[in-house]
PDB file of C-alpha atoms in Angstrom:
ATOM      1  CA  MET A   1       2.006  -8.926 -20.425  1.00 47.00           C
ATOM      2  CA  VAL A   2      -1.362  -8.751 -22.205  1.00 49.00           C
ATOM      3  CA  LYS A   3      -1.387  -6.740 -25.438  1.00 59.00           C
ATOM      4  CA  ASN A   4      -3.446  -3.514 -25.638  1.00 87.00           C
ATOM      5  CA  LEU A   5      -3.885  -3.241 -21.863  1.00 96.00           C
ATOM      6  CA  ILE A   6      -1.808  -0.784 -19.852  1.00 97.00           C
ATOM      7  CA  PRO A   7       0.241  -2.710 -17.239  1.00 98.00           C
ATOM      8  CA  VAL A   8      -0.082  -1.533 -13.634  1.00 98.00           C
ATOM      9  CA  TYR A   9       1.644  -2.930 -10.561  1.00 98.00           C
ATOM     10  CA  LEU A  10      -0.618  -4.325  -7.813  1.00 98.00           C
ATOM     11  CA  ALA A  11       1.019  -3.833  -4.430  1.00 96.00           C
ATOM     12  CA  GLY A  12       0.168  -4.190  -0.773  1.00 96.00           C
ATOM     13  CA  ASP A  13       0.203  -6.776   1.971  1.00 97.00           C
ATOM     14  CA  LEU A  14      -1.894  -8.901  -0.388  1.00 95.00           C
ATOM     15  CA  VAL A  15       0.986 -11.317  -1.022  1.00 92.00           C
ATOM     16  CA  PHE A  16       0.833 -12.346   2.640  1.00 93.00           C
ATOM     17  CA  ARG A  17      -2.936 -12.883   2.807  1.00 95.00           C
ATOM     18  CA  PRO A  18      -4.700 -16.252   2.647  1.00 94.00           C
ATOM     19  CA  GLU A  19      -5.665 -17.264  -0.898  1.00 93.00           C
ATOM     20  CA  ALA A  20      -3.405 -14.559  -2.310  1.00 92.00           C
ATOM     21  CA  LEU A  21      -3.358 -16.022  -5.819  1.00 92.00           C
ATOM     22  CA  ALA A  22      -7.160 -16.060  -6.001  1.00 96.00           C
ATOM     23  CA  LEU A  23      -7.253 -12.508  -4.665  1.00 96.00           C
ATOM     24  CA  PHE A  24      -4.895 -11.261  -7.364  1.00 96.00           C
ATOM     25  CA  SER A  25      -6.870 -13.107 -10.017  1.00 96.00           C
ATOM     26  CA  ARG A  26     -10.002 -11.196  -9.061  1.00 98.00           C
ATOM     27  CA  LEU A  27      -8.141  -7.879  -8.970  1.00 98.00           C
ATOM     28  CA  LYS A  28      -6.764  -8.564 -12.444  1.00 98.00           C
ATOM     29  CA  LEU A  29     -10.302  -9.097 -13.751  1.00 98.00           C
ATOM     30  CA  ILE A  30     -11.350  -5.737 -12.320  1.00 98.00           C
ATOM     31  CA  CYS A  31      -8.295  -4.099 -13.883  1.00 98.00           C
ATOM     32  CA  ALA A  32      -9.224  -5.495 -17.301  1.00 98.00           C
ATOM     33  CA  GLU A  33     -12.631  -3.792 -17.055  1.00 97.00           C
ATOM     34  CA  TYR A  34     -10.746  -0.482 -17.041  1.00 98.00           C
ATOM     35  CA  GLY A  35      -8.274  -1.328 -19.797  1.00 98.00           C
ATOM     36  CA  LEU A  36      -5.512  -2.213 -17.361  1.00 98.00           C
ATOM     37  CA  GLU A  37      -3.362  -5.296 -17.037  1.00 98.00           C
ATOM     38  CA  GLY A  38      -2.944  -6.001 -13.345  1.00 98.00           C
ATOM     39  CA  VAL A  39       0.588  -7.221 -12.644  1.00 97.00           C
ATOM     40  CA  ALA A  40       1.003  -8.993  -9.305  1.00 96.00           C
ATOM     41  CA  PRO A  41       4.365  -9.431  -7.539  1.00 92.00           C
ATOM     42  CA  PHE A  42       3.941 -13.193  -8.017  1.00 87.00           C
ATOM     43  CA  ASP A  43       4.056 -12.679 -11.787  1.00 89.00           C
ATOM     44  CA  GLY A  44       7.791 -12.074 -11.623  1.00 69.00           C
ATOM     45  CA  GLN A  45       8.636 -14.722  -9.057  1.00 69.00           C
ATOM     46  CA  ALA A  46       8.253 -17.990 -10.976  1.00 68.00           C
ATOM     47  CA  GLU A  47      11.933 -18.947 -10.706  1.00 68.00           C
ATOM     48  CA  ALA A  48      12.401 -17.548  -7.205  1.00 65.00           C
ATOM     49  CA  ARG A  49       9.478 -19.604  -5.899  1.00 68.00           C
ATOM     50  CA  LEU A  50      11.453 -22.760  -6.683  1.00 74.00           C
ATOM     51  CA  LEU A  51      14.192 -21.710  -4.251  1.00 75.00           C
ATOM     52  CA  PRO A  52      14.186 -22.707  -0.545  1.00 80.00           C
ATOM     53  CA  PRO A  53      13.148 -20.021   1.978  1.00 81.00           C
ATOM     54  CA  GLY A  54      16.019 -17.803   3.029  1.00 87.00           C
ATOM     55  CA  ARG A  55      17.915 -14.572   2.386  1.00 89.00           C
ATOM     56  CA  GLU A  56      18.816 -15.270  -1.237  1.00 85.00           C
ATOM     57  CA  THR A  57      15.244 -16.217  -2.089  1.00 85.00           C
ATOM     58  CA  ILE A  58      13.913 -13.018  -0.525  1.00 85.00           C
ATOM     59  CA  LEU A  59      16.445 -10.937  -2.455  1.00 89.00           C
ATOM     60  CA  ALA A  60      15.389 -12.720  -5.650  1.00 86.00           C
ATOM     61  CA  PHE A  61      11.785 -11.693  -4.882  1.00 87.00           C
ATOM     62  CA  VAL A  62      12.922  -8.112  -4.339  1.00 91.00           C
ATOM     63  CA  ARG A  63      14.765  -7.973  -7.657  1.00 91.00           C
ATOM     64  CA  ALA A  64      11.810  -9.522  -9.490  1.00 90.00           C
ATOM     65  CA  ASP A  65       9.369  -7.026  -7.991  1.00 93.00           C
ATOM     66  CA  ARG A  66      11.649  -4.110  -8.875  1.00 95.00           C
ATOM     67  CA  ASP A  67      11.827  -5.322 -12.480  1.00 95.00           C
ATOM     68  CA  LEU A  68       8.028  -5.522 -12.646  1.00 95.00           C
ATOM     69  CA  MET A  69       7.700  -1.954 -11.359  1.00 97.00           C
ATOM     70  CA  ASP A  70      10.188  -0.808 -13.997  1.00 97.00           C
ATOM     71  CA  ARG A  71       7.995  -2.355 -16.719  1.00 96.00           C
ATOM     72  CA  CYS A  72       4.624  -1.095 -15.451  1.00 98.00           C
ATOM     73  CA  ALA A  73       3.077   2.248 -16.366  1.00 98.00           C
ATOM     74  CA  GLY A  74       1.686   2.915 -12.882  1.00 98.00           C
ATOM     75  CA  GLY A  75       0.736   1.337  -9.585  1.00 98.00           C
ATOM     76  CA  LEU A  76      -2.267   0.527  -7.385  1.00 98.00           C
ATOM     77  CA  PHE A  77      -1.371   0.314  -3.705  1.00 98.00           C
ATOM     78  CA  CYS A  78      -3.281  -1.171  -0.780  1.00 98.00           C
ATOM     79  CA  ILE A  79      -2.471   0.848   2.348  1.00 98.00           C
ATOM     80  CA  ASP A  80      -4.518  -1.165   4.859  1.00 98.00           C
ATOM     81  CA  PRO A  81      -3.040  -1.464   8.359  1.00 97.00           C
ATOM     82  CA  PHE A  82      -0.674  -4.450   8.580  1.00 97.00           C
ATOM     83  CA  ARG A  83      -0.359  -7.090  11.347  1.00 95.00           C
ATOM     84  CA  ARG A  84      -2.930  -5.305  13.546  1.00 94.00           C
ATOM     85  CA  SER A  85      -0.733  -2.214  13.855  1.00 95.00           C
ATOM     86  CA  PRO A  86      -1.626   1.314  12.705  1.00 96.00           C
ATOM     87  CA  GLU A  87       1.090   1.128  10.039  1.00 97.00           C
ATOM     88  CA  MET A  88       0.823  -0.225   6.516  1.00 97.00           C
ATOM     89  CA  ASP A  89       3.104  -2.947   5.111  1.00 97.00           C
ATOM     90  CA  PRO A  90       6.617  -1.417   5.055  1.00 97.00           C
ATOM     91  CA  GLY A  91       7.578  -3.180   1.837  1.00 96.00           C
ATOM     92  CA  THR A  92       4.659  -1.530   0.067  1.00 97.00           C
ATOM     93  CA  ALA A  93       5.748   1.839   1.447  1.00 98.00           C
ATOM     94  CA  VAL A  94       9.165   1.276  -0.144  1.00 97.00           C
ATOM     95  CA  GLU A  95       7.495   0.410  -3.445  1.00 98.00           C
ATOM     96  CA  ILE A  96       5.488   3.645  -3.334  1.00 98.00           C
ATOM     97  CA  GLY A  97       8.743   5.545  -2.887  1.00 98.00           C
ATOM     98  CA  TYR A  98      10.350   3.657  -5.753  1.00 98.00           C
ATOM     99  CA  MET A  99       7.447   4.324  -8.111  1.00 98.00           C
ATOM    100  CA  MET A 100       7.527   7.987  -7.099  1.00 98.00           C
ATOM    101  CA  GLY A 101      11.208   8.054  -8.018  1.00 97.00           C
ATOM    102  CA  LEU A 102      10.359   6.570 -11.414  1.00 97.00           C
ATOM    103  CA  GLY A 103       7.831   9.351 -11.934  1.00 98.00           C
ATOM    104  CA  LYS A 104       4.944   6.941 -12.525  1.00 98.00           C
ATOM    105  CA  PRO A 105       1.283   7.645 -11.641  1.00 98.00           C
ATOM    106  CA  MET A 106      -0.183   5.897  -8.618  1.00 98.00           C
ATOM    107  CA  ASP A 107      -3.441   5.473  -6.766  1.00 98.00           C
ATOM    108  CA  ALA A 108      -4.152   3.834  -3.419  1.00 98.00           C
ATOM    109  CA  TYR A 109      -7.043   2.245  -1.574  1.00 98.00           C
ATOM    110  CA  THR A 110      -7.998   1.001   1.886  1.00 98.00           C
ATOM    111  CA  VAL A 111     -10.918  -0.462   3.818  1.00 98.00           C
ATOM    112  CA  ASP A 112      -9.950   1.550   6.922  1.00 98.00           C
ATOM    113  CA  GLY A 113     -11.053   5.169   6.635  1.00 97.00           C
ATOM    114  CA  SER A 114     -10.009   6.175  10.153  1.00 97.00           C
ATOM    115  CA  LEU A 115      -7.315   8.823  10.455  1.00 97.00           C
ATOM    116  CA  TYR A 116      -3.764   7.741  11.230  1.00 97.00           C
ATOM    117  CA  SER A 117      -3.910   9.327  14.692  1.00 96.00           C
ATOM    118  CA  GLU A 118      -7.068   7.319  15.405  1.00 97.00           C
ATOM    119  CA  LYS A 119      -5.350   4.116  14.262  1.00 97.00           C
ATOM    120  CA  VAL A 120      -2.451   4.801  16.644  1.00 97.00           C
ATOM    121  CA  GLU A 121      -4.824   5.530  19.521  1.00 97.00           C
ATOM    122  CA  ILE A 122      -6.818   2.333  18.917  1.00 96.00           C
ATOM    123  CA  TYR A 123      -3.606   0.298  18.730  1.00 97.00           C
ATOM    124  CA  TRP A 124      -2.202   1.552  22.026  1.00 97.00           C
ATOM    125  CA  SER A 125      -5.526   1.248  23.818  1.00 96.00           C
ATOM    126  CA  GLY A 126      -6.309  -2.231  22.506  1.00 95.00           C
ATOM    127  CA  ALA A 127      -2.870  -3.832  22.592  1.00 95.00           C
ATOM    128  CA  TRP A 128      -1.371  -2.171  25.657  1.00 96.00           C
ATOM    129  CA  ASN A 129      -4.295  -0.609  27.528  1.00 97.00           C
ATOM    130  CA  LYS A 130      -2.523   2.751  27.383  1.00 97.00           C
ATOM    131  CA  ASN A 131      -3.643   6.125  26.095  1.00 97.00           C
ATOM    132  CA  LEU A 132      -2.102   8.859  24.018  1.00 97.00           C
ATOM    133  CA  ARG A 133      -1.191  12.132  25.715  1.00 96.00           C
ATOM    134  CA  GLU A 134      -0.818  15.715  24.608  1.00 94.00           C
ATOM    135  CA  ARG A 135       2.595  16.554  23.206  1.00 91.00           C
ATOM    136  CA  PRO A 136       4.484  19.122  25.341  1.00 89.00           C
ATOM    137  CA  ALA A 137       5.000  22.485  23.669  1.00 85.00           C
ATOM    138  CA  SER A 138       8.204  22.667  21.632  1.00 82.00           C
ATOM    139  CA  ASP A 139       9.960  24.867  19.080  1.00 80.00           C
ATOM    140  CA  ALA A 140      10.430  21.822  16.816  1.00 80.00           C
ATOM    141  CA  PRO A 141       8.198  21.586  13.721  1.00 78.00           C
ATOM    142  CA  SER A 142       5.359  19.155  14.298  1.00 82.00           C
ATOM    143  CA  SER A 143       2.759  17.341  12.207  1.00 87.00           C
ATOM    144  CA  GLY A 144       0.681  16.355  15.229  1.00 88.00           C
ATOM    145  CA  PHE A 145      -0.225  17.404  18.745  1.00 90.00           C
ATOM    146  CA  MET A 146      -0.324  14.040  20.555  1.00 93.00           C
ATOM    147  CA  GLU A 147       2.339  11.499  21.512  1.00 94.00           C
ATOM    148  CA  ASP A 148       2.223   7.820  22.399  1.00 96.00           C
ATOM    149  CA  PRO A 149       3.261   6.323  25.773  1.00 96.00           C
ATOM    150  CA  ASP A 150       6.829   5.958  24.435  1.00 96.00           C
ATOM    151  CA  GLY A 151       6.971   9.700  23.805  1.00 94.00           C
ATOM    152  CA  MET A 152       6.870   9.295  20.012  1.00 94.00           C
ATOM    153  CA  LEU A 153       4.932  11.945  18.109  1.00 93.00           C
ATOM    154  CA  VAL A 154       1.611  10.821  16.621  1.00 94.00           C
ATOM    155  CA  HIS A 155       2.336  12.492  13.310  1.00 94.00           C
ATOM    156  CA  SER A 156       0.562  13.039   9.970  1.00 94.00           C
ATOM    157  CA  GLU A 157      -2.535  14.573  11.545  1.00 93.00           C
ATOM    158  CA  GLY A 158      -5.502  14.522   9.190  1.00 94.00           C
ATOM    159  CA  MET A 159      -4.162  11.698   7.012  1.00 96.00           C
ATOM    160  CA  LEU A 160      -5.017   8.005   6.724  1.00 97.00           C
ATOM    161  CA  GLN A 161      -1.399   6.853   6.882  1.00 97.00           C
ATOM    162  CA  ASN A 162       2.107   8.258   7.231  1.00 95.00           C
ATOM    163  CA  GLY A 163       2.223  11.603   5.446  1.00 95.00           C
ATOM    164  CA  MET A 164       4.998  10.411   3.147  1.00 96.00           C
ATOM    165  CA  ILE A 165       2.650   7.726   1.811  1.00 97.00           C
ATOM    166  CA  GLU A 166      -0.285   9.977   1.015  1.00 96.00           C
ATOM    167  CA  GLY A 167       2.077  12.763   0.009  1.00 97.00           C
ATOM    168  CA  PHE A 168       3.799  10.649  -2.641  1.00 98.00           C
ATOM    169  CA  ILE A 169       0.492   9.222  -3.884  1.00 98.00           C
ATOM    170  CA  GLY A 170      -0.822  12.768  -4.247  1.00 98.00           C
ATOM    171  CA  MET A 171       2.349  14.030  -5.939  1.00 97.00           C
ATOM    172  CA  ALA A 172       1.926  11.180  -8.430  1.00 97.00           C
ATOM    173  CA  GLY A 173      -1.552  12.520  -9.242  1.00 97.00           C
ATOM    174  CA  GLY A 174      -3.534  10.047  -7.159  1.00 98.00           C
ATOM    175  CA  SER A 175      -5.485   9.830  -3.941  1.00 98.00           C
ATOM    176  CA  VAL A 176      -6.696   7.167  -1.522  1.00 98.00           C
ATOM    177  CA  ALA A 177     -10.010   5.434  -2.229  1.00 98.00           C
ATOM    178  CA  VAL A 178     -11.869   4.317   0.900  1.00 98.00           C
ATOM    179  CA  ASP A 179     -14.591   1.697   1.079  1.00 98.00           C
ATOM    180  CA  ARG A 180     -15.335  -0.984   3.663  1.00 98.00           C
ATOM    181  CA  ASP A 181     -15.682  -3.415   0.781  1.00 98.00           C
ATOM    182  CA  PHE A 182     -12.125  -4.263  -0.301  1.00 98.00           C
ATOM    183  CA  PHE A 183     -12.991  -4.824  -3.950  1.00 98.00           C
ATOM    184  CA  GLN A 184     -15.058  -1.640  -4.169  1.00 98.00           C
ATOM    185  CA  ALA A 185     -12.153   0.350  -2.760  1.00 98.00           C
ATOM    186  CA  PHE A 186      -9.855  -1.252  -5.324  1.00 98.00           C
ATOM    187  CA  ARG A 187     -12.327  -0.599  -8.135  1.00 98.00           C
ATOM    188  CA  LYS A 188     -12.470   3.117  -7.296  1.00 98.00           C
ATOM    189  CA  ALA A 189      -8.693   3.394  -7.372  1.00 98.00           C
ATOM    190  CA  ALA A 190      -8.386   1.371 -10.581  1.00 98.00           C
ATOM    191  CA  SER A 191     -10.985   3.547 -12.290  1.00 98.00           C
ATOM    192  CA  ARG A 192      -9.172   6.765 -11.375  1.00 98.00           C
ATOM    193  CA  LEU A 193      -5.762   5.472 -12.394  1.00 98.00           C
ATOM    194  CA  SER A 194      -7.150   4.214 -15.705  1.00 98.00           C
ATOM    195  CA  GLU A 195      -8.628   7.609 -16.516  1.00 97.00           C
ATOM    196  CA  ARG A 196      -5.277   9.312 -15.937  1.00 96.00           C
ATOM    197  CA  LEU A 197      -3.252   6.750 -17.865  1.00 97.00           C
ATOM    198  CA  TYR A 198      -5.545   6.829 -20.887  1.00 96.00           C
ATOM    199  CA  ALA A 199      -5.775  10.604 -20.799  1.00 94.00           C
ATOM    200  CA  GLY A 200      -2.022  10.716 -21.237  1.00 76.00           C
ATOM    201  CA  LYS A 201      -2.016   8.469 -24.314  1.00 71.00           C
TER     202      LYS A 201
END
């Protein structure tokens, strides 16, 4: 890791995107502007990348990523919808939970500023040509008032993603930066995280 810069973990579905290495390179340059050393999941996977695809290789990736999170002072998380669904990448959600457990500061960013309930509605309408419906009255606690055609509650009303995601980000002192320009959204989050990390030094 680079000396004098505070290491932060860069997470999201970015590892699956085209030109992922170039994307991380640009994010690392932005991090450096704010006194941060961007640490990509790939940075811990040199040996694992020499292994053939399969279960053991994936588990090697998982262990490497966990070790990187242990070494970093905080995390920057992309919570964009994944694979055209309303949900974010589940692996990134796990990483947010892990970093929360470590007690490390986090910030998040996305290019999609629509509310989670809107994402769910767009998904069902576009993919299945079906609409949401009002949730029948119930004594059960609820974080939403609509349900999807499968009868599943459209939860986390008023949030951009699952409430656990934004809840943990907030509990870690962060928030979600929104900008249609991916790099601008990232820059906003990096700036905020940097301020908090350096304030604590």
